[in-house]
Amino acid sequence: MSGKVIFKNVEDLYNYIEEYKSTKSSNSANSLGIVFDEHEYFYWYDSGTGKVINIDKDIAFLLYNLTNSNLSLDNVVDIISSHNIDELNLIDVVNEEDLLKGFKISSLHCSDFLKHTHKEIQDGVSQLILELTEKCNMRCKYCIYSEGYSGNRSFGTVSMSRNLALKAIDYMDKDGDSNVVYISFYGGEPLIEFDLLKDVIEYSKQKLSNRKVTYSFTTNLTLLTPSMVDYFSTVDNLSVMCSIDGPKSIHDQYRVYSNQRGTFEDVMKNFKLLCNIFEKNKTFNVTVNAVYMPPYSKSKIETIYDFFSNLEFVPDKFTYRLGYPSPDTIPESIKYETYKGDMSIQNWQNEFVTQMNSFEDLKESSIISGYDKIHKRAITISASNRISLNGCCIPGYRRLYVRTNGDLIQLGGHKFSVRFDFLF
Ligand code: SF4
């Protein structure tokens, strides 16, 4: 239907938007697009086409009110006349660019969408996440597994059995995506079970030899050894996400061993060791996840940025991600300082980007990925009526998380009522 609706006048457009609002519990049409301004220019981001259109201030005012307020048609006509808006020109542009025709919830009920969904499900699950162990040798003060955080398990003593881990790979062979499979290892600290991790990789190499397999794991780095590095140098398509919060004074504030001793010295020694893999393995990739904890300030972000930018042993393509902790993981003692309302990362990024001389400079910066997603968004001439599934609503269709005991979890936290052991 989308792309074929032609508005004859503002009344048509008004009725279309009102009907759209009536299908939303929020009674708002802001999912059709948003008005935003930058450097005194106004823009319309259109969700149906992905286009960003430069508009004048009066049109911005009208579009904002059409999509966000409950104005009567008379009110809309008043705005058009009092702001001297050229109604015919506005309708021409909306028709020509196919604007304001974003995804409608009713489209989920059509047979075309169901066919598309069915095909996606048939392709099989593509990512398997194995919780190799509940154990961890560290006790970060914001860890989701620390005592006192509701909704998560506590630190445990259990690791996954070899039999269960290999069964999960058999499952991927039988029911996984037939082209590409992503296998991720999670914990606790997965390197506590390095032998198991290695067994799973070696088994996958044989069992899934007819497809591309990519491996990844997240680690606190403290247990990495030279012999582990030797092994990882031989694994194709391996990505390692390292948890480092910044320089010693920042990192050691929260990332500590159980005796409260800071881990920075051990972490950095091993980070350097890990980066040796780049010389031997061109498919290897490493990223850093840094948790941004209070007290928040611009100077703290600059300190973290300087620290990661001046590491001499990391490769050119190295990136780090600075993010807030999830709300459930903030210790009670500092909860009042949580990120709500903090804009320091956003402000720093905005300032950083405006100082860039060219897009090439921006590409080389570590914050490019967020902007890159916007830059590479799908843009279509006519509004698209297709919304891709994000894996949240069909349990296990894209990502499958297997706990140490075989429980399966759909990412998003809903537990299946089935154990992996019983799938065979
Ligand atoms: S390393 Fe990870 S699992 Fe271990 S205590 Fe720290 S945050 Fe928790």
CSV table of C-alpha atoms and ligand atoms in Angstrom, one decimal:
chain,number,residue,atom,x,y,z
A,1,MET,CA,0.0,0.0,0.0
A,2,SER,CA,2.8,2.4,0.9
A,3,GLY,CA,4.2,4.4,-2.0
A,4,LYS,CA,0.8,4.4,-3.7
A,5,VAL,CA,-1.0,6.9,-1.5
A,6,ILE,CA,-1.2,10.3,-3.1
A,7,PHE,CA,-2.4,13.3,-1.1
A,8,LYS,CA,-4.6,15.8,-2.9
A,9,ASN,CA,-4.4,18.4,-0.2
A,10,VAL,CA,-3.6,19.0,3.4
A,11,GLU,CA,-6.9,17.6,4.5
A,12,ASP,CA,-5.9,14.3,2.9
A,13,LEU,CA,-2.5,14.3,4.7
A,14,TYR,CA,-4.2,15.3,8.0
A,15,ASN,CA,-6.7,12.4,7.8
A,16,TYR,CA,-4.0,9.9,6.8
A,17,ILE,CA,-1.9,10.9,9.9
A,18,GLU,CA,-4.9,10.8,12.2
A,19,GLU,CA,-5.8,7.3,11.0
A,20,TYR,CA,-2.1,6.3,11.6
A,21,LYS,CA,-2.3,7.7,15.1
A,22,SER,CA,-5.4,5.8,15.9
A,23,THR,CA,-3.6,2.4,15.4
A,24,LYS,CA,-0.9,3.4,18.0
A,25,SER,CA,-1.5,3.1,21.7
A,26,SER,CA,0.5,6.2,22.2
A,27,ASN,CA,-1.8,8.1,19.8
A,28,SER,CA,1.3,9.6,18.2
A,29,ALA,CA,2.6,9.5,14.7
A,30,ASN,CA,6.2,10.2,15.7
A,31,SER,CA,7.3,6.8,14.3
A,32,LEU,CA,6.6,8.3,10.8
A,33,GLY,CA,9.7,10.5,11.3
A,34,ILE,CA,11.1,13.3,13.4
A,35,VAL,CA,11.9,16.9,13.1
A,36,PHE,CA,15.3,17.9,14.3
A,37,ASP,CA,17.6,20.9,14.1
A,38,GLU,CA,21.3,21.3,13.8
A,39,HIS,CA,23.3,24.6,13.5
A,40,GLU,CA,20.1,26.6,13.0
A,41,TYR,CA,18.9,24.4,10.1
A,42,PHE,CA,15.8,22.2,10.4
A,43,TYR,CA,15.4,18.7,9.0
A,44,TRP,CA,12.8,16.0,8.7
A,45,TYR,CA,14.0,12.4,9.1
A,46,ASP,CA,11.5,10.2,7.3
A,47,SER,CA,11.3,6.6,8.7
A,48,GLY,CA,9.6,5.1,5.6
A,49,THR,CA,12.3,6.2,3.1
A,50,GLY,CA,15.3,6.9,5.4
A,51,LYS,CA,15.6,10.3,3.8
A,52,VAL,CA,16.7,13.4,5.7
A,53,ILE,CA,15.1,16.5,4.1
A,54,ASN,CA,16.1,20.0,4.8
A,55,ILE,CA,13.0,22.0,5.7
A,56,ASP,CA,12.3,25.6,6.8
A,57,LYS,CA,11.3,26.5,10.3
A,58,ASP,CA,7.6,26.9,9.5
A,59,ILE,CA,7.3,23.5,7.9
A,60,ALA,CA,9.2,22.0,10.8
A,61,PHE,CA,6.6,23.5,13.2
A,62,LEU,CA,3.8,22.1,11.1
A,63,LEU,CA,5.2,18.6,10.8
A,64,TYR,CA,6.1,18.5,14.5
A,65,ASN,CA,2.5,19.4,15.4
A,66,LEU,CA,0.9,17.1,12.8
A,67,THR,CA,2.8,14.1,14.1
A,68,ASN,CA,3.0,14.9,17.8
A,69,SER,CA,-0.1,16.9,18.8
A,70,ASN,CA,-3.8,16.3,18.6
A,71,LEU,CA,-4.7,19.3,16.5
A,72,SER,CA,-8.0,19.7,14.7
A,73,LEU,CA,-8.0,20.2,11.0
A,74,ASP,CA,-9.0,23.8,11.6
A,75,ASN,CA,-5.9,24.3,13.8
A,76,VAL,CA,-3.7,22.9,11.0
A,77,VAL,CA,-5.2,25.2,8.4
A,78,ASP,CA,-4.6,28.1,10.8
A,79,ILE,CA,-0.9,27.1,11.2
A,80,ILE,CA,-0.6,27.0,7.4
A,81,SER,CA,-2.1,30.4,6.9
A,82,SER,CA,-0.4,32.2,9.9
A,83,HIS,CA,3.0,30.8,8.9
A,84,ASN,CA,2.6,31.6,5.2
A,85,ILE,CA,3.2,27.9,4.2
A,86,ASP,CA,2.8,27.1,0.5
A,87,GLU,CA,0.3,24.2,0.9
A,88,LEU,CA,0.5,23.1,-2.8
A,89,ASN,CA,4.2,23.0,-2.8
A,90,LEU,CA,4.3,21.1,0.6
A,91,ILE,CA,1.9,18.4,-0.8
A,92,ASP,CA,3.9,18.1,-4.0
A,93,VAL,CA,7.1,17.5,-2.1
A,94,VAL,CA,5.4,15.0,0.2
A,95,ASN,CA,4.0,13.1,-2.8
A,96,GLU,CA,7.1,13.3,-4.9
A,97,GLU,CA,9.5,12.1,-2.1
A,98,ASP,CA,6.9,9.6,-0.7
A,99,LEU,CA,7.2,11.0,2.8
A,100,LEU,CA,5.2,10.3,6.0
A,101,LYS,CA,4.4,6.8,5.0
A,102,GLY,CA,6.4,4.8,7.5
A,103,PHE,CA,5.7,1.3,8.5
A,104,LYS,CA,2.1,0.5,9.6
A,105,ILE,CA,1.4,-2.1,12.2
A,106,SER,CA,-1.4,-3.5,10.0
A,107,SER,CA,1.3,-4.6,7.5
A,108,LEU,CA,2.4,-7.3,10.0
A,109,HIS,CA,-0.9,-9.1,9.1
A,110,CYS,CA,-0.4,-9.4,5.4
A,111,SER,CA,0.6,-12.7,3.7
A,112,ASP,CA,3.6,-11.1,2.1
A,113,PHE,CA,5.1,-10.3,5.5
A,114,LEU,CA,4.3,-13.8,6.8
A,115,LYS,CA,6.1,-15.4,3.8
A,116,HIS,CA,9.1,-13.2,4.4
A,117,THR,CA,9.2,-14.1,8.1
A,118,HIS,CA,8.8,-17.8,7.4
A,119,LYS,CA,11.8,-17.7,5.1
A,120,GLU,CA,13.9,-15.9,7.7
A,121,ILE,CA,13.0,-18.5,10.3
A,122,GLN,CA,13.8,-21.4,7.8
A,123,ASP,CA,17.3,-20.0,7.5
A,124,GLY,CA,18.1,-21.3,11.0
A,125,VAL,CA,19.7,-19.7,14.0
A,126,SER,CA,23.0,-18.0,13.1
A,127,GLN,CA,24.5,-17.2,16.5
A,128,LEU,CA,25.2,-19.6,19.3
A,129,ILE,CA,26.3,-18.2,22.7
A,130,LEU,CA,27.8,-20.6,25.1
A,131,GLU,CA,28.0,-19.7,28.8
A,132,LEU,CA,31.1,-21.8,29.4
A,133,THR,CA,31.2,-21.1,33.1
A,134,GLU,CA,29.6,-19.1,35.9
A,135,LYS,CA,33.0,-18.7,37.6
A,136,CYS,CA,35.0,-15.5,37.6
A,137,ASN,CA,38.3,-14.7,39.2
A,138,MET,CA,37.4,-11.0,39.5
A,139,ARG,CA,34.8,-9.1,41.5
A,140,CYS,CA,34.1,-5.9,39.6
A,141,LYS,CA,32.0,-3.6,41.7
A,142,TYR,CA,29.4,-3.2,39.0
A,143,CYS,CA,29.2,-6.8,37.9
A,144,ILE,CA,25.7,-8.1,37.2
A,145,TYR,CA,26.6,-11.3,39.0
A,146,SER,CA,27.6,-9.7,42.3
A,147,GLU,CA,25.5,-10.4,45.3
A,148,GLY,CA,22.6,-8.1,45.8
A,149,TYR,CA,21.6,-7.5,42.1
A,150,SER,CA,18.2,-8.9,41.6
A,151,GLY,CA,17.2,-10.6,38.3
A,152,ASN,CA,20.5,-12.3,37.6
A,153,ARG,CA,22.2,-15.3,38.9
A,154,SER,CA,25.0,-14.8,41.4
A,155,PHE,CA,28.6,-15.9,40.8
A,156,GLY,CA,28.5,-19.7,40.6
A,157,THR,CA,30.9,-22.6,40.7
A,158,VAL,CA,29.4,-24.4,37.7
A,159,SER,CA,30.9,-24.8,34.3
A,160,MET,CA,29.4,-26.3,31.2
A,161,SER,CA,30.1,-30.0,30.5
A,162,ARG,CA,32.1,-30.8,27.4
A,163,ASN,CA,29.2,-33.1,26.3
A,164,LEU,CA,26.7,-30.3,26.4
A,165,ALA,CA,28.9,-27.8,24.6
A,166,LEU,CA,29.6,-30.2,21.7
A,167,LYS,CA,25.8,-31.1,21.5
A,168,ALA,CA,25.2,-27.4,21.0
A,169,ILE,CA,27.6,-27.5,18.0
A,170,ASP,CA,25.7,-30.6,16.7
A,171,TYR,CA,22.5,-28.5,16.9
A,172,MET,CA,24.1,-25.8,14.8
A,173,ASP,CA,25.2,-28.4,12.3
A,174,LYS,CA,21.6,-29.7,12.1
A,175,ASP,CA,19.5,-26.6,12.5
A,176,GLY,CA,21.8,-23.6,12.2
A,177,ASP,CA,22.2,-21.2,9.3
A,178,SER,CA,23.6,-23.0,6.4
A,179,ASN,CA,26.1,-20.3,5.3
A,180,VAL,CA,27.5,-18.4,8.3
A,181,VAL,CA,27.6,-19.4,12.0
A,182,TYR,CA,28.7,-17.1,14.9
A,183,ILE,CA,29.9,-18.9,18.0
A,184,SER,CA,30.5,-16.8,21.1
A,185,PHE,CA,31.8,-17.8,24.5
A,186,TYR,CA,30.6,-16.1,27.6
A,187,GLY,CA,31.0,-16.4,31.4
A,188,GLY,CA,31.9,-15.5,34.1
A,189,GLU,CA,35.3,-15.5,32.7
A,190,PRO,CA,35.5,-17.9,29.7
A,191,LEU,CA,39.3,-18.3,29.9
A,192,ILE,CA,38.8,-20.2,33.2
A,193,GLU,CA,37.6,-22.9,30.8
A,194,PHE,CA,40.2,-22.4,28.1
A,195,ASP,CA,40.5,-26.2,27.4
A,196,LEU,CA,36.7,-26.5,26.9
A,197,LEU,CA,36.7,-23.4,24.7
A,198,LYS,CA,39.5,-24.9,22.6
A,199,ASP,CA,37.7,-28.2,22.3
A,200,VAL,CA,34.6,-26.4,21.1
A,201,ILE,CA,36.5,-24.5,18.4
A,202,GLU,CA,38.3,-27.6,17.2
A,203,TYR,CA,35.0,-29.6,17.1
A,204,SER,CA,33.3,-26.8,15.2
A,205,LYS,CA,36.1,-26.7,12.6
A,206,GLN,CA,35.3,-30.3,11.7
A,207,LYS,CA,31.5,-30.3,12.3
A,208,LEU,CA,30.8,-27.0,10.6
A,209,SER,CA,33.5,-27.2,7.9
A,210,ASN,CA,30.9,-26.5,5.2
A,211,ARG,CA,30.2,-22.9,6.4
A,212,LYS,CA,32.0,-19.9,7.5
A,213,VAL,CA,32.4,-19.9,11.3
A,214,THR,CA,33.3,-16.8,13.3
A,215,TYR,CA,34.3,-17.0,16.9
A,216,SER,CA,34.3,-14.4,19.7
A,217,PHE,CA,34.5,-14.1,23.4
A,218,THR,CA,34.6,-11.4,26.1
A,219,THR,CA,37.4,-11.6,28.6
A,220,ASN,CA,38.8,-9.7,31.6
A,221,LEU,CA,42.3,-10.7,30.3
A,222,THR,CA,43.8,-11.5,33.7
A,223,LEU,CA,44.1,-15.3,32.9
A,224,LEU,CA,45.5,-15.0,29.4
A,225,THR,CA,48.8,-17.0,29.0
A,226,PRO,CA,51.4,-17.1,26.2
A,227,SER,CA,50.3,-20.7,25.2
A,228,MET,CA,46.7,-19.4,24.9
A,229,VAL,CA,47.9,-16.7,22.6
A,230,ASP,CA,49.8,-19.3,20.5
A,231,TYR,CA,46.6,-21.2,20.1
A,232,PHE,CA,44.4,-18.1,19.3
A,233,SER,CA,47.0,-17.2,16.6
A,234,THR,CA,45.9,-20.3,14.7
A,235,VAL,CA,42.1,-19.6,14.8
A,236,ASP,CA,40.6,-17.9,11.8
A,237,ASN,CA,37.9,-15.2,12.2
A,238,LEU,CA,38.3,-14.7,15.9
A,239,SER,CA,37.2,-11.6,17.7
A,240,VAL,CA,38.1,-10.8,21.3
A,241,MET,CA,36.3,-8.2,23.3
A,242,CYS,CA,38.4,-7.0,26.3
A,243,SER,CA,37.1,-5.3,29.3
A,244,ILE,CA,39.3,-2.3,30.2
A,245,ASP,CA,37.8,0.9,31.6
A,246,GLY,CA,40.8,3.2,30.9
A,247,PRO,CA,44.0,4.2,32.7
A,248,LYS,CA,44.9,2.7,36.1
A,249,SER,CA,43.2,5.4,38.2
A,250,ILE,CA,39.9,4.8,36.4
A,251,HIS,CA,40.1,1.0,35.7
A,252,ASP,CA,41.2,0.0,39.3
A,253,GLN,CA,38.3,1.9,40.9
A,254,TYR,CA,35.8,-0.8,39.9
A,255,ARG,CA,37.7,-3.7,38.2
A,256,VAL,CA,39.2,-5.6,41.1
A,257,TYR,CA,40.1,-9.1,42.3
A,258,SER,CA,38.1,-10.6,45.2
A,259,ASN,CA,40.8,-9.2,47.6
A,260,GLN,CA,39.9,-5.7,46.2
A,261,ARG,CA,43.3,-5.4,44.5
A,262,GLY,CA,43.2,-3.6,41.2
A,263,THR,CA,43.7,-5.6,38.0
A,264,PHE,CA,45.1,-2.9,35.7
A,265,GLU,CA,48.8,-4.1,35.7
A,266,ASP,CA,47.8,-7.7,34.9
A,267,VAL,CA,45.3,-6.6,32.3
A,268,MET,CA,47.6,-4.4,30.4
A,269,LYS,CA,50.4,-6.9,30.4
A,270,ASN,CA,48.1,-9.5,28.9
A,271,PHE,CA,46.5,-7.0,26.5
A,272,LYS,CA,49.9,-6.4,25.0
A,273,LEU,CA,50.4,-10.1,24.7
A,274,LEU,CA,47.0,-10.6,23.0
A,275,CYS,CA,47.8,-7.9,20.5
A,276,ASN,CA,50.8,-10.0,19.3
A,277,ILE,CA,48.3,-12.2,17.5
A,278,PHE,CA,47.9,-9.5,14.8
A,279,GLU,CA,51.4,-10.3,13.5
A,280,LYS,CA,50.5,-13.9,12.9
A,281,ASN,CA,46.8,-13.9,12.2
A,282,LYS,CA,45.3,-11.4,9.7
A,283,THR,CA,41.7,-12.4,10.5
A,284,PHE,CA,42.1,-11.6,14.2
A,285,ASN,CA,40.2,-8.7,15.7
A,286,VAL,CA,40.2,-7.1,19.1
A,287,THR,CA,37.9,-4.5,20.6
A,288,VAL,CA,37.7,-3.0,24.1
A,289,ASN,CA,34.6,-2.3,26.1
A,290,ALA,CA,35.0,0.4,28.7
A,291,VAL,CA,32.4,0.9,31.3
A,292,TYR,CA,31.9,4.6,32.1
A,293,MET,CA,31.2,5.0,35.8
A,294,PRO,CA,30.5,8.1,38.0
A,295,PRO,CA,31.6,10.7,38.8
A,296,TYR,CA,30.9,11.8,35.2
A,297,SER,CA,32.9,14.6,33.5
A,298,LYS,CA,34.2,15.7,30.2
A,299,SER,CA,37.8,15.5,31.5
A,300,LYS,CA,37.3,11.9,32.5
A,301,ILE,CA,36.2,11.1,28.9
A,302,GLU,CA,39.2,12.9,27.6
A,303,THR,CA,41.5,11.0,29.9
A,304,ILE,CA,40.0,7.7,28.7
A,305,TYR,CA,40.3,8.8,25.0
A,306,ASP,CA,43.9,9.9,25.4
A,307,PHE,CA,44.7,6.6,27.1
A,308,PHE,CA,43.3,4.4,24.3
A,309,SER,CA,44.6,6.7,21.6
A,310,ASN,CA,48.1,6.5,22.8
A,311,LEU,CA,48.5,2.7,23.2
A,312,GLU,CA,51.4,1.9,20.9
A,313,PHE,CA,51.0,-1.8,20.6
A,314,VAL,CA,47.4,-1.8,19.2
A,315,PRO,CA,46.7,-2.2,15.5
A,316,ASP,CA,45.3,0.7,13.4
A,317,LYS,CA,41.9,-0.9,13.2
A,318,PHE,CA,41.6,-1.1,17.0
A,319,THR,CA,38.3,0.4,18.4
A,320,TYR,CA,37.0,0.9,21.9
A,321,ARG,CA,33.5,1.4,23.0
A,322,LEU,CA,32.7,3.6,26.0
A,323,GLY,CA,29.2,3.0,27.5
A,324,TYR,CA,27.2,3.5,30.6
A,325,PRO,CA,26.7,0.5,32.9
A,326,SER,CA,23.2,-1.1,32.7
A,327,PRO,CA,21.0,0.4,35.4
A,328,ASP,CA,20.6,-2.9,37.2
A,329,THR,CA,24.3,-3.1,37.8
A,330,ILE,CA,25.1,0.1,39.6
A,331,PRO,CA,26.0,-0.4,43.3
A,332,GLU,CA,23.4,1.0,45.7
A,333,SER,CA,26.1,3.3,47.2
A,334,ILE,CA,26.4,5.3,44.0
A,335,LYS,CA,23.0,4.8,42.4
A,336,TYR,CA,22.1,8.4,42.8
A,337,GLU,CA,24.9,9.3,40.4
A,338,THR,CA,23.7,7.0,37.6
A,339,TYR,CA,23.7,8.0,34.0
A,340,LYS,CA,20.2,9.3,33.8
A,341,GLY,CA,20.4,12.8,32.6
A,342,ASP,CA,24.2,12.7,32.1
A,343,MET,CA,25.1,14.1,28.7
A,344,SER,CA,28.8,14.1,29.0
A,345,ILE,CA,29.4,11.3,26.4
A,346,GLN,CA,27.0,12.9,23.9
A,347,ASN,CA,28.5,16.3,24.4
A,348,TRP,CA,32.0,15.1,24.0
A,349,GLN,CA,31.1,13.2,20.8
A,350,ASN,CA,29.4,16.2,19.4
A,351,GLU,CA,32.4,18.4,20.1
A,352,PHE,CA,34.8,15.8,18.8
A,353,VAL,CA,33.0,15.5,15.5
A,354,THR,CA,32.7,19.2,14.9
A,355,GLN,CA,36.5,19.4,15.3
A,356,MET,CA,37.1,16.9,12.6
A,357,ASN,CA,38.5,18.3,9.3
A,358,SER,CA,37.1,15.6,7.0
A,359,PHE,CA,35.1,12.5,6.9
A,360,GLU,CA,38.3,10.6,6.5
A,361,ASP,CA,39.4,11.9,9.9
A,362,LEU,CA,36.1,10.9,11.4
A,363,LYS,CA,36.4,7.4,9.9
A,364,GLU,CA,39.7,7.0,11.7
A,365,SER,CA,38.3,7.9,15.0
A,366,SER,CA,37.0,5.3,17.4
A,367,ILE,CA,33.5,6.8,17.5
A,368,ILE,CA,32.8,6.2,13.8
A,369,SER,CA,30.7,3.1,14.2
A,370,GLY,CA,27.7,4.8,15.7
A,371,TYR,CA,27.7,7.5,13.0
A,372,ASP,CA,28.5,4.9,10.3
A,373,LYS,CA,25.3,3.1,11.1
A,374,ILE,CA,23.4,6.3,10.4
A,375,HIS,CA,25.4,7.0,7.3
A,376,LYS,CA,24.8,3.5,5.9
A,377,ARG,CA,21.1,3.3,6.7
A,378,ALA,CA,18.8,2.1,4.0
A,379,ILE,CA,17.4,5.0,1.9
A,380,THR,CA,14.7,4.2,-0.7
A,381,ILE,CA,13.1,6.4,-3.3
A,382,SER,CA,9.6,5.3,-2.2
A,383,ALA,CA,8.6,4.4,1.3
A,384,SER,CA,9.3,0.8,2.2
A,385,ASN,CA,6.6,-1.2,4.0
A,386,ARG,CA,9.0,-3.9,5.2
A,387,ILE,CA,10.5,-3.9,8.7
A,388,SER,CA,13.2,-6.4,9.4
A,389,LEU,CA,12.9,-8.7,12.4
A,390,ASN,CA,15.4,-7.9,15.1
A,391,GLY,CA,15.3,-11.4,16.7
A,392,CYS,CA,13.4,-10.3,19.8
A,393,CYS,CA,10.0,-11.6,19.0
A,394,ILE,CA,10.8,-15.1,17.7
A,395,PRO,CA,12.6,-17.0,20.5
A,396,GLY,CA,15.9,-18.5,19.3
A,397,TYR,CA,15.4,-17.7,15.7
A,398,ARG,CA,18.6,-15.7,15.4
A,399,ARG,CA,20.5,-16.0,18.6
A,400,LEU,CA,20.6,-18.8,21.1
A,401,TYR,CA,22.1,-18.5,24.5
A,402,VAL,CA,23.0,-21.7,26.3
A,403,ARG,CA,23.6,-21.6,30.0
A,404,THR,CA,26.0,-23.9,31.8
A,405,ASN,CA,23.2,-26.3,32.8
A,406,GLY,CA,21.7,-26.4,29.3
A,407,ASP,CA,18.9,-23.9,29.8
A,408,LEU,CA,18.2,-21.9,26.7
A,409,ILE,CA,17.6,-18.2,26.9
A,410,GLN,CA,16.2,-16.0,24.2
A,411,LEU,CA,18.3,-12.8,24.4
A,412,GLY,CA,16.1,-10.3,26.1
A,413,GLY,CA,15.9,-12.5,29.1
A,414,HIS,CA,12.9,-14.8,28.5
A,415,LYS,CA,13.7,-18.3,29.4
A,416,PHE,CA,12.6,-21.2,27.3
A,417,SER,CA,10.9,-24.1,29.0
A,418,VAL,CA,13.2,-26.5,27.3
A,419,ARG,CA,16.7,-27.8,28.1
A,420,PHE,CA,19.3,-28.3,25.5
A,421,ASP,CA,19.9,-31.8,26.6
A,422,PHE,CA,16.4,-32.7,25.6
A,423,LEU,CA,16.6,-31.5,22.0
A,424,PHE,CA,18.4,-34.6,21.0
B,1,SF4,S1,35.2,-9.8,34.9
B,1,SF4,FE1,33.1,-9.7,34.1
B,1,SF4,S2,32.1,-11.5,35.1
B,1,SF4,FE2,34.1,-11.1,36.2
B,1,SF4,S3,33.5,-9.8,37.9
B,1,SF4,FE3,34.1,-8.4,36.3
B,1,SF4,S4,32.3,-7.9,35.2
B,1,SF4,FE4,31.8,-9.7,36.4
